Short mmCIF file of C-alpha atoms in Angstrom, two decimals:
data_model
loop_
_atom_site.label_atom_id
_atom_site.label_comp_id
_atom_site.label_asym_id
_atom_site.label_seq_id
_atom_site.Cartn_x
_atom_site.Cartn_y
_atom_site.Cartn_z
CA MET A 1 57.77 -99.76 17.25
CA THR A 2 55.21 -97.27 18.54
CA GLN A 3 56.31 -93.69 18.78
CA PRO A 4 54.50 -90.96 20.66
CA SER A 5 52.61 -89.26 17.88
CA ALA A 6 53.45 -85.61 18.33
CA CYS A 7 52.30 -84.93 14.80
CA ALA A 8 48.79 -86.32 15.06
CA PHE A 9 46.73 -83.27 15.75
CA VAL A 10 43.63 -84.06 13.74
CA PRO A 11 40.75 -84.93 16.08
CA GLU A 12 39.04 -88.28 15.65
CA ARG A 13 35.54 -86.84 15.36
CA ALA A 14 35.03 -83.30 14.36
CA GLU A 15 33.07 -81.27 11.90
CA SER A 16 35.01 -81.56 8.69
CA SER A 17 34.79 -79.38 5.66
CA VAL A 18 34.14 -81.01 2.35
CA TYR A 19 36.83 -79.69 0.15
CA THR A 20 35.63 -78.00 -3.00
CA ARG A 21 38.16 -75.59 -4.35
CA GLY A 22 36.91 -72.35 -5.81
CA GLU A 23 33.45 -72.77 -4.33
CA ALA A 24 31.80 -72.25 -0.98
CA ILE A 25 32.96 -74.70 1.64
CA VAL A 26 30.20 -77.15 2.47
CA LYS A 27 29.96 -78.37 6.05
CA ARG A 28 28.64 -81.76 6.92
CA PRO A 29 28.62 -83.83 10.09
CA GLU A 30 31.61 -86.10 10.27
CA GLU A 31 31.15 -89.83 9.89
CA PRO A 32 33.64 -91.97 11.79
CA LYS A 33 36.70 -91.79 9.58
CA PRO A 34 40.37 -92.62 9.79
CA ARG A 35 42.59 -89.90 11.16
CA SER A 36 44.86 -88.03 8.85
CA ASP A 37 47.95 -90.12 9.17
CA GLU A 38 50.58 -88.90 11.57
CA TRP A 39 53.46 -89.55 9.19
CA THR A 40 52.05 -87.15 6.60
CA LEU A 41 51.70 -84.51 9.28
CA CYS A 42 55.31 -85.14 10.38
CA LEU A 43 56.48 -84.76 6.80
CA LEU A 44 54.57 -81.48 6.42
CA ARG A 45 56.37 -80.21 9.52
CA VAL A 46 59.71 -81.19 8.06
CA ARG A 47 58.76 -79.45 4.84
CA ASP A 48 57.36 -76.26 6.37
CA THR A 49 59.45 -75.68 9.50
CA GLN A 50 62.46 -78.03 9.10
CA ASP A 51 61.24 -79.70 12.29
CA GLN A 52 64.01 -82.07 13.35
CA ALA A 53 61.93 -83.87 16.00
CA ALA A 54 59.34 -84.71 13.33
CA PHE A 55 62.16 -85.97 11.10
CA VAL A 56 63.44 -88.23 13.88
CA GLN A 57 59.95 -89.74 14.16
CA LEU A 58 59.87 -90.41 10.42
CA PHE A 59 63.35 -91.90 10.66
CA ASN A 60 62.43 -94.23 13.53
CA HIS A 61 59.34 -95.46 11.73
CA PHE A 62 60.53 -95.74 8.13
CA ALA A 63 64.29 -96.44 8.23
CA PRO A 64 63.98 -100.02 9.66
CA ARG A 65 61.29 -100.83 7.07
CA ILE A 66 63.28 -99.33 4.19
CA LYS A 67 66.32 -101.34 5.26
CA SER A 68 64.30 -104.58 5.07
CA TYR A 69 62.89 -103.52 1.71
CA LEU A 70 66.37 -102.80 0.32
CA MET A 71 67.73 -106.12 1.61
CA LYS A 72 64.85 -107.91 -0.15
CA GLY A 73 65.92 -105.99 -3.26
CA GLY A 74 69.31 -107.74 -3.05
CA GLY A 75 71.35 -105.35 -0.91
CA SER A 76 73.79 -106.69 1.68
CA ASP A 77 73.33 -105.45 5.26
CA THR A 78 76.07 -102.85 4.81
CA LEU A 79 74.84 -101.62 1.44
CA ALA A 80 71.20 -101.53 2.59
CA GLU A 81 72.18 -99.61 5.73
CA GLU A 82 74.05 -96.98 3.72
CA ALA A 83 71.27 -96.70 1.13
CA THR A 84 68.65 -96.38 3.89
CA GLN A 85 70.53 -93.44 5.39
CA GLU A 86 70.76 -91.84 1.95
CA ALA A 87 67.03 -92.39 1.38
CA LEU A 88 66.16 -90.71 4.67
CA ALA A 89 68.52 -87.83 3.88
CA THR A 90 66.65 -87.48 0.57
CA VAL A 91 63.36 -87.28 2.51
CA TRP A 92 64.71 -84.16 4.23
CA GLN A 93 66.33 -82.70 1.11
CA LYS A 94 63.28 -83.17 -1.14
CA ALA A 95 60.62 -82.40 1.47
CA SER A 96 59.88 -79.09 -0.27
CA LEU A 97 58.55 -81.12 -3.23
CA PHE A 98 56.13 -83.16 -1.12
CA SER A 99 52.48 -82.46 -1.87
CA PRO A 100 49.81 -84.24 0.18
CA VAL A 101 47.49 -83.85 -2.82
CA GLN A 102 49.58 -86.44 -4.63
CA ALA A 103 50.43 -88.92 -1.93
CA SER A 104 50.60 -89.78 1.74
CA ALA A 105 53.99 -89.76 3.45
CA SER A 106 54.33 -93.54 3.25
CA THR A 107 53.62 -93.52 -0.49
CA TRP A 108 56.02 -90.64 -1.13
CA ILE A 109 58.73 -92.24 1.01
CA PHE A 110 58.15 -95.56 -0.76
CA THR A 111 58.97 -93.89 -4.10
CA ILE A 112 62.22 -92.51 -2.63
CA ALA A 113 63.17 -95.95 -1.26
CA ARG A 114 62.30 -97.59 -4.59
CA ASN A 115 64.47 -95.13 -6.51
CA LYS A 116 67.30 -95.73 -4.04
CA ASN A 117 66.87 -99.46 -4.64
CA ILE A 118 67.27 -98.88 -8.39
CA ASP A 119 70.29 -96.56 -8.29
CA ALA A 120 72.21 -97.74 -5.21
CA ILE A 121 71.44 -101.48 -5.09
CA ARG A 122 70.79 -102.39 -8.73
CA LYS A 123 73.01 -99.63 -10.22
CA GLN A 124 70.44 -98.73 -12.86
CA LYS A 125 68.77 -95.54 -14.02
CA ARG A 126 65.12 -94.68 -13.72
CA PRO A 127 63.46 -92.15 -16.02
CA GLU A 128 60.82 -90.22 -14.06
CA PRO A 129 57.65 -88.61 -15.46
CA GLU A 130 57.51 -84.85 -15.89
CA GLU A 131 56.70 -83.07 -12.63
CA LEU A 132 53.28 -81.52 -12.45
CA ASP A 133 53.04 -77.92 -11.33
CA TRP A 134 50.99 -78.16 -8.19
CA ILE A 135 49.50 -74.86 -7.23
CA GLY A 136 50.81 -74.56 -3.72
CA ASP A 137 48.37 -73.41 -1.08
CA LYS A 138 50.01 -74.67 2.04
CA GLU A 139 47.24 -73.53 4.35
CA ASP A 140 44.97 -76.13 2.79
CA ASP A 141 47.46 -78.96 3.12
CA ALA A 142 46.16 -80.37 6.40
CA SER A 143 42.66 -80.84 5.00
CA VAL A 144 43.99 -82.15 1.69
CA ALA A 145 46.26 -84.53 3.61
CA LEU A 146 43.18 -85.82 5.40
CA GLU A 147 41.43 -86.48 2.10
CA THR A 148 44.45 -88.23 0.59
CA SER A 149 44.99 -90.39 3.64
CA GLN A 150 41.32 -91.35 3.67
CA GLU A 151 41.57 -92.42 0.04
CA GLU A 152 44.72 -94.35 0.74
CA SER A 153 43.27 -96.07 3.79
CA GLY A 154 40.31 -97.11 1.63
CA LEU A 155 42.83 -98.57 -0.78
CA ARG A 156 44.63 -100.39 2.02
CA LEU A 157 41.36 -101.78 3.25
CA ALA A 158 40.62 -103.06 -0.26
CA VAL A 159 44.07 -104.68 -0.39
CA SER A 160 43.67 -106.22 3.07
CA LYS A 161 40.39 -107.81 2.01
CA LEU A 162 41.98 -109.59 -0.93
CA PRO A 163 42.57 -113.33 -0.68
CA GLN A 164 46.00 -114.13 0.77
CA ALA A 165 47.34 -115.43 -2.57
CA GLN A 166 46.60 -112.12 -4.28
CA ARG A 167 48.08 -110.06 -1.46
CA THR A 168 51.23 -112.17 -1.64
CA LEU A 169 51.48 -111.47 -5.37
CA ILE A 170 51.26 -107.72 -4.80
CA GLU A 171 53.96 -107.90 -2.12
CA ARG A 172 56.21 -110.00 -4.33
CA ALA A 173 55.77 -107.48 -7.17
CA PHE A 174 56.74 -104.55 -4.93
CA TYR A 175 59.63 -106.43 -3.34
CA GLY A 176 61.04 -106.82 -6.86
CA GLU A 177 60.54 -110.57 -6.96
CA MET A 178 58.50 -110.59 -10.18
CA SER A 179 59.57 -109.48 -13.66
CA HIS A 180 57.21 -107.64 -15.95
CA SER A 181 56.49 -110.81 -17.95
CA GLU A 182 55.73 -112.72 -14.75
CA ILE A 183 53.32 -109.99 -13.70
CA ALA A 184 51.78 -109.99 -17.17
CA ALA A 185 51.33 -113.76 -17.04
CA GLU A 186 49.73 -113.56 -13.60
CA THR A 187 46.04 -112.93 -14.13
CA GLN A 188 45.31 -113.19 -10.41
CA ILE A 189 46.51 -109.69 -9.60
CA PRO A 190 43.24 -107.73 -9.44
CA LEU A 191 44.72 -104.37 -10.34
CA GLY A 192 41.69 -103.01 -12.12
CA THR A 193 39.39 -102.99 -9.11
CA ILE A 194 41.98 -101.63 -6.73
CA LYS A 195 43.17 -98.94 -9.07
CA SER A 196 39.75 -97.67 -10.01
CA ARG A 197 39.00 -96.74 -6.39
CA ILE A 198 41.93 -94.43 -6.03
CA ARG A 199 41.97 -93.32 -9.63
CA LEU A 200 38.55 -91.74 -9.37
CA ALA A 201 39.48 -89.94 -6.19
CA LEU A 202 42.70 -88.57 -7.59
CA GLU A 203 41.09 -87.47 -10.82
CA ARG A 204 38.48 -85.58 -8.86
CA ILE A 205 41.12 -83.78 -6.83
CA ARG A 206 43.04 -82.92 -9.99
CA HIS A 207 39.90 -81.68 -11.66
CA ASP A 208 39.32 -79.32 -8.74
CA LEU A 209 42.89 -78.09 -9.01
CA ALA A 210 42.56 -77.49 -12.73
CA ARG A 211 39.35 -75.52 -12.28
CA GLU A 212 41.07 -73.16 -9.89
CA LYS A 213 43.80 -72.61 -12.42
CA MET B 1 42.91 -80.32 -17.22
CA THR B 2 42.20 -80.70 -20.90
CA PRO B 3 40.49 -83.95 -21.79
CA SER B 4 43.06 -86.35 -23.11
CA ASN B 5 42.88 -87.62 -26.70
CA ILE B 6 44.92 -90.67 -25.88
CA ASN B 7 43.23 -93.94 -26.81
CA HIS B 8 45.99 -96.50 -26.33
CA HIS B 9 47.29 -96.76 -22.78
CA LEU B 10 49.84 -98.69 -20.75
CA THR B 11 48.84 -102.10 -19.44
CA ASP B 12 48.36 -102.78 -15.74
CA ALA B 13 51.31 -105.17 -15.75
CA VAL B 14 53.66 -102.55 -17.23
CA LEU B 15 52.47 -99.88 -14.80
CA LEU B 16 52.88 -102.23 -11.83
CA ALA B 17 56.40 -103.23 -12.92
CA TYR B 18 57.29 -99.53 -13.34
CA SER B 19 55.84 -98.56 -9.95
CA ALA B 20 57.70 -101.47 -8.34
CA GLY B 21 60.89 -100.34 -10.10
CA THR B 22 61.54 -103.60 -11.97
CA LEU B 23 61.02 -102.53 -15.58
CA PRO B 24 64.16 -102.30 -17.79
CA GLU B 25 65.39 -98.74 -18.29
CA ALA B 26 64.34 -98.51 -21.97
CA PHE B 27 60.73 -99.47 -21.16
CA SER B 28 60.75 -97.20 -18.11
CA LEU B 29 61.61 -94.33 -20.45
CA VAL B 30 58.53 -95.06 -22.60
CA VAL B 31 56.37 -95.34 -19.46
CA ALA B 32 57.72 -92.07 -18.02
CA CYS B 33 57.03 -90.28 -21.33
CA HIS B 34 53.50 -91.70 -21.69
CA VAL B 35 52.64 -90.86 -18.06
CA SER B 36 53.91 -87.32 -18.68
CA LEU B 37 51.28 -86.98 -21.43
CA CYS B 38 48.45 -89.06 -19.94
CA PRO B 39 46.58 -87.96 -16.78
CA GLN B 40 44.70 -91.25 -16.68
CA CYS B 41 47.82 -93.42 -16.49
CA ARG B 42 49.39 -90.92 -14.06
CA SER B 43 46.44 -91.44 -11.72
CA ALA B 44 46.71 -95.20 -12.12
CA LEU B 45 50.42 -94.98 -11.32
CA ASP B 46 49.68 -92.88 -8.22
CA GLY B 47 47.26 -95.58 -7.10
CA LEU B 48 49.85 -98.31 -7.58
CA GLU B 49 52.49 -96.30 -5.74
CA ALA B 50 50.01 -95.96 -2.89
CA MET B 51 49.93 -99.75 -2.85
CA GLY B 52 53.72 -99.66 -2.68
CA GLY B 53 53.40 -97.32 0.30
CA ALA B 54 51.01 -99.78 1.95
CA VAL B 55 53.44 -102.65 1.33
CA LEU B 56 56.30 -100.60 2.82
CA GLU B 57 54.18 -99.81 5.90
CA GLN B 58 53.67 -103.48 6.65
CA THR B 59 57.23 -104.56 5.85
CA GLU B 60 59.00 -106.07 8.84
CA THR B 61 61.74 -103.96 10.42
CA THR B 62 65.50 -104.52 10.33
CA ALA B 63 67.52 -102.74 13.00
CA LEU B 64 69.91 -100.06 11.83
CA SER B 65 73.34 -99.55 13.28
CA GLY B 66 73.56 -97.50 16.47
CA GLY B 67 74.95 -94.46 14.70
CA ALA B 68 72.51 -94.49 11.76
CA LEU B 69 70.42 -91.49 12.78
CA ALA B 70 73.50 -89.39 13.60
CA ALA B 71 75.07 -90.40 10.28
CA THR B 72 71.91 -89.42 8.41
CA LEU B 73 71.70 -86.06 10.18
CA ALA B 74 75.35 -85.50 9.27
CA LYS B 75 74.56 -86.20 5.59
CA ILE B 76 71.75 -83.65 5.80
CA ALA B 77 73.96 -81.05 7.51
CA LYS B 78 76.53 -81.48 4.74
CA ASP B 79 73.97 -81.10 1.94
CA PRO B 80 70.65 -79.72 3.22
CA THR B 81 68.94 -79.25 -0.16
CA GLY B 82 70.37 -81.97 -2.40
CA SER B 83 70.84 -81.41 -6.12
CA PRO B 84 68.57 -78.74 -7.61
CA ALA B 85 65.74 -79.78 -9.94
CA LYS B 86 66.63 -79.55 -13.61
CA SER B 87 64.76 -77.17 -15.85
CA TYR B 88 63.42 -78.11 -19.27
CA ARG B 89 62.29 -76.27 -22.36
CA LYS B 90 58.78 -76.67 -23.65
CA SER B 91 58.90 -79.25 -26.40
CA SER B 92 57.01 -82.15 -27.94
CA PHE B 93 59.52 -84.31 -26.04
CA PRO B 94 58.52 -84.88 -22.39
CA SER B 95 61.26 -84.05 -19.88
CA PRO B 96 62.40 -87.68 -19.28
CA LEU B 97 63.17 -87.95 -23.02
CA GLN B 98 64.94 -84.58 -23.05
CA ASP B 99 67.35 -86.08 -20.48
CA TYR B 100 68.43 -88.67 -23.06
CA VAL B 101 68.44 -86.44 -26.14
CA GLY B 102 69.81 -83.28 -24.56
CA GLY B 103 66.78 -81.26 -25.68
CA GLY B 104 63.83 -81.49 -28.07
CA PRO B 105 63.52 -82.91 -31.60
CA GLN B 106 66.15 -80.46 -32.93
CA SER B 107 68.77 -82.05 -30.67
CA VAL B 108 68.34 -85.60 -31.98
CA LYS B 109 71.33 -87.00 -33.87
CA TRP B 110 69.42 -88.91 -36.56
CA ARG B 111 70.89 -91.65 -38.72
CA LYS B 112 69.28 -92.61 -42.01
CA VAL B 113 67.98 -96.15 -42.26
CA GLY B 114 66.53 -95.99 -45.78
CA GLY B 115 63.29 -94.86 -47.41
CA GLY B 116 63.48 -91.53 -45.61
CA VAL B 117 63.14 -93.28 -42.25
CA LYS B 118 65.66 -92.13 -39.64
CA GLN B 119 66.47 -93.39 -36.17
CA ALA B 120 68.53 -92.50 -33.13
CA ILE B 121 69.46 -95.14 -30.58
CA LEU B 122 69.35 -93.81 -27.01
CA ALA B 123 71.88 -94.68 -24.33
CA THR B 124 70.18 -97.08 -21.92
CA ASP B 125 71.41 -100.18 -20.16
CA LYS B 126 71.52 -103.37 -22.22
CA THR B 127 68.50 -105.15 -20.71
CA ALA B 128 66.41 -103.53 -23.47
CA SER B 129 66.99 -100.87 -26.11
CA ALA B 130 65.27 -97.57 -26.83
CA ARG B 131 65.33 -95.54 -30.01
CA LEU B 132 63.61 -92.64 -31.67
CA LEU B 133 62.12 -93.22 -35.10
CA PHE B 134 61.41 -90.54 -37.69
CA ILE B 135 58.93 -91.66 -40.35
CA PRO B 136 58.24 -89.11 -43.12
CA ALA B 137 54.56 -88.33 -43.69
CA GLY B 138 52.94 -90.97 -45.89
CA THR B 139 55.83 -93.43 -45.55
CA ALA B 140 55.58 -97.07 -44.45
CA VAL B 141 57.99 -98.85 -42.12
CA PRO B 142 58.81 -102.29 -43.59
CA ASP B 143 56.60 -105.21 -42.58
CA HIS B 144 58.03 -106.62 -39.39
CA SER B 145 57.27 -108.85 -36.45
CA HIS B 146 58.86 -108.90 -33.01
CA ASN B 147 60.83 -111.39 -30.97
CA GLY B 148 60.20 -110.06 -27.52
CA MET B 149 58.11 -107.15 -26.33
CA GLU B 150 58.04 -103.82 -28.12
CA MET B 151 56.40 -100.59 -26.93
CA THR B 152 56.03 -97.67 -29.35
CA LEU B 153 54.92 -94.22 -28.16
CA VAL B 154 53.90 -91.57 -30.69
CA LEU B 155 55.35 -88.12 -29.97
CA GLU B 156 54.57 -86.21 -33.18
CA GLY B 157 52.24 -86.97 -36.08
CA ALA B 158 50.40 -90.28 -36.24
CA PHE B 159 50.63 -93.71 -37.86
CA SER B 160 48.14 -96.41 -38.73
CA ASP B 161 48.66 -100.13 -39.02
CA GLU B 162 46.59 -103.32 -39.12
CA VAL B 163 45.60 -102.74 -35.47
CA ASP B 164 44.44 -99.11 -35.30
CA ARG B 165 45.47 -95.46 -35.61
CA PHE B 166 48.07 -94.18 -33.14
CA ALA B 167 48.59 -90.46 -32.46
CA ARG B 168 50.53 -88.37 -29.93
CA GLY B 169 50.54 -90.09 -26.54
CA ASP B 170 49.26 -93.44 -27.83
CA VAL B 171 51.29 -96.57 -27.10
CA GLU B 172 51.27 -99.66 -29.29
CA PHE B 173 52.40 -102.98 -27.81
CA GLY B 174 53.99 -105.55 -30.10
CA ASP B 175 54.98 -109.13 -29.37
CA GLU B 176 55.50 -112.42 -31.23
CA ASP B 177 51.90 -112.33 -32.43
CA LEU B 178 52.02 -108.90 -34.08
CA THR B 179 53.21 -108.48 -37.64
CA HIS B 180 52.39 -105.02 -38.86
CA THR B 181 53.18 -102.32 -41.40
CA PRO B 182 52.92 -98.93 -39.72
CA ILE B 183 52.28 -96.08 -42.18
CA ALA B 184 52.81 -92.48 -41.12
CA GLU B 185 49.81 -90.28 -41.85
CA VAL B 186 49.94 -87.85 -44.73
CA GLY B 187 50.53 -84.26 -43.64
CA THR B 188 52.86 -84.53 -40.66
CA ASP B 189 56.08 -86.47 -40.18
CA CYS B 190 55.81 -89.00 -37.40
CA ILE B 191 58.26 -89.25 -34.50
CA CYS B 192 58.01 -92.25 -32.19
CA LEU B 193 59.89 -93.54 -29.18
CA ALA B 194 60.22 -97.32 -29.27
CA ALA B 195 61.63 -99.74 -26.72
CA THR B 196 62.25 -103.42 -27.33
CA ASP B 197 63.89 -106.29 -25.50
CA ALA B 198 64.83 -108.08 -28.75
CA PRO B 199 65.69 -107.06 -32.32
CA LEU B 200 62.81 -106.66 -34.77
CA LYS B 201 62.37 -109.32 -37.46
CA PHE B 202 61.65 -107.99 -40.94
CA LYS B 203 59.70 -110.15 -43.36
CA GLY B 204 61.31 -109.22 -46.66
CA ILE B 205 64.75 -110.59 -47.54
CA ILE B 206 66.38 -107.20 -48.13
CA PRO B 207 65.33 -105.61 -44.82
CA ARG B 208 66.37 -108.81 -43.05
CA LEU B 209 69.84 -108.60 -44.56
CA LEU B 210 70.05 -104.94 -43.61
CA GLN B 211 68.83 -105.43 -40.10
CA PRO B 212 72.18 -106.18 -38.46
CA ILE B 213 73.62 -103.12 -40.18
CA ILE B 214 70.94 -100.58 -39.42
CA GLY B 215 70.41 -101.96 -35.96
CA ILE B 216 66.63 -101.92 -35.79
#
C-alpha cells in the first residue's frame, strides 16, 4: 500500500550538516543518500503535535504488517486483530518516549509489536532494560533522524545482500520460529558483521551525547 | 559514557533470541540486567532490533477489520497517555531486577542454603528459573555442573572459577561441559543473578542429597 507521504519533507539532495554535538557544525556537500524515512517523521509529528493525520498514516502502513507478524507468532485472526489495535494505541500513548537517536520508527514500532506478541499472544512477561536518560533537544531530531535512518538503511542493505538462506534464518528468528538453542546451533547467522556496522554508528552517537553531558 | 569494565558479554544467539522476544522470562531478566549495565551489548541489541524493524517492514500485510482504525482511535481517546513510567531508586540492582525484588539488595528475602550462602528464588514463569545468590567474601559455592544452560550475572563483588574472574556486569555461561567451583573474592560479599533451564548437579554426595531441598 502506498500512502501519500505528507511527512517526507527532507529533500533528496541538499547541503547537510554533519552532526557533531558541542562543536562547530561542519558543512559538506551532500552525497546521494537515502531520505530520512517518512515513518520516523510521522512519528515525530505524533510525538510533538499529536498529529492525527500522521498517526493514520502510521496505522495504514504498520497495522497490516503487525497483524501478519502477530499471526505468525501464533495469534488467531481475532486475537491478532485486537493485539494490533492495542499495539497501535501504544504507539500513540508512548510516542513521547520515542527518540530518533535510538531507533527509526519501524524499529521502535517493531519493539512495541514484539512486546505485544509476548504479553497478549504468548501471555508471558518481558523484563526490559533500564531506560537511558536521553538529553532531549527536539530541534535537532530531524537531523538525528536522518542519521539514524541512514545507518539503518545501511544495515538493511547489508541484510538484503546476504545469501537467501541466511536472510531466511533471520526472518525465522524474528518471527519466533527459532528457539535460543536453535539459534545458538545455527552458525550460518552472520550476526557479527551485521551488528558491527550499526554498533559503531550508535556508539559514536552515544559518545557525542555523553560529551555534551 | 564511562568506559565499561565488563569483560564477559552476552552471546549473539542470546541477544538475538531476546530481541526477537523468544527467550524464557528468567533468561530475559539476566539479559535486561546485563544490557542495563553494558553499553556495548545495548548497542548490539539496538542493531538487532533494527533488523527486527527491517523484517517487520518487509512482512506481508493482513487486512484489518473495517472498524479497526476507529476502534484504535477510541482506545486512544479513552486512555491517551497509557500507564505512567515507573520510578526506581538508585541501587546496585538494575531496574528490571527491582521489579522482581521490590527494591534493591535490602529488599531481598534471602533463605540460607548452607556455608553462609543465601539465595532467593524470583517469580518467573516455569520455562526457566531465576534466583539471586549471596556468596560471602572468600566463600566457595560447591563444585557443580549443569544440565541445561545457566547464565550468571555478577551484581556486587566478584568471583573467580576455573574459567576466569567475573565482576559486576560480567556474565558467565554454563552448560553440560562446565564443572566449576566459583569462589567469591576476599573483601566484598558477592551477589549474583542466575538463570537456568535445569537444576544444577552437585558433585559431592552431600550437596546432591540437599539439592532437592535447597532448590538450587
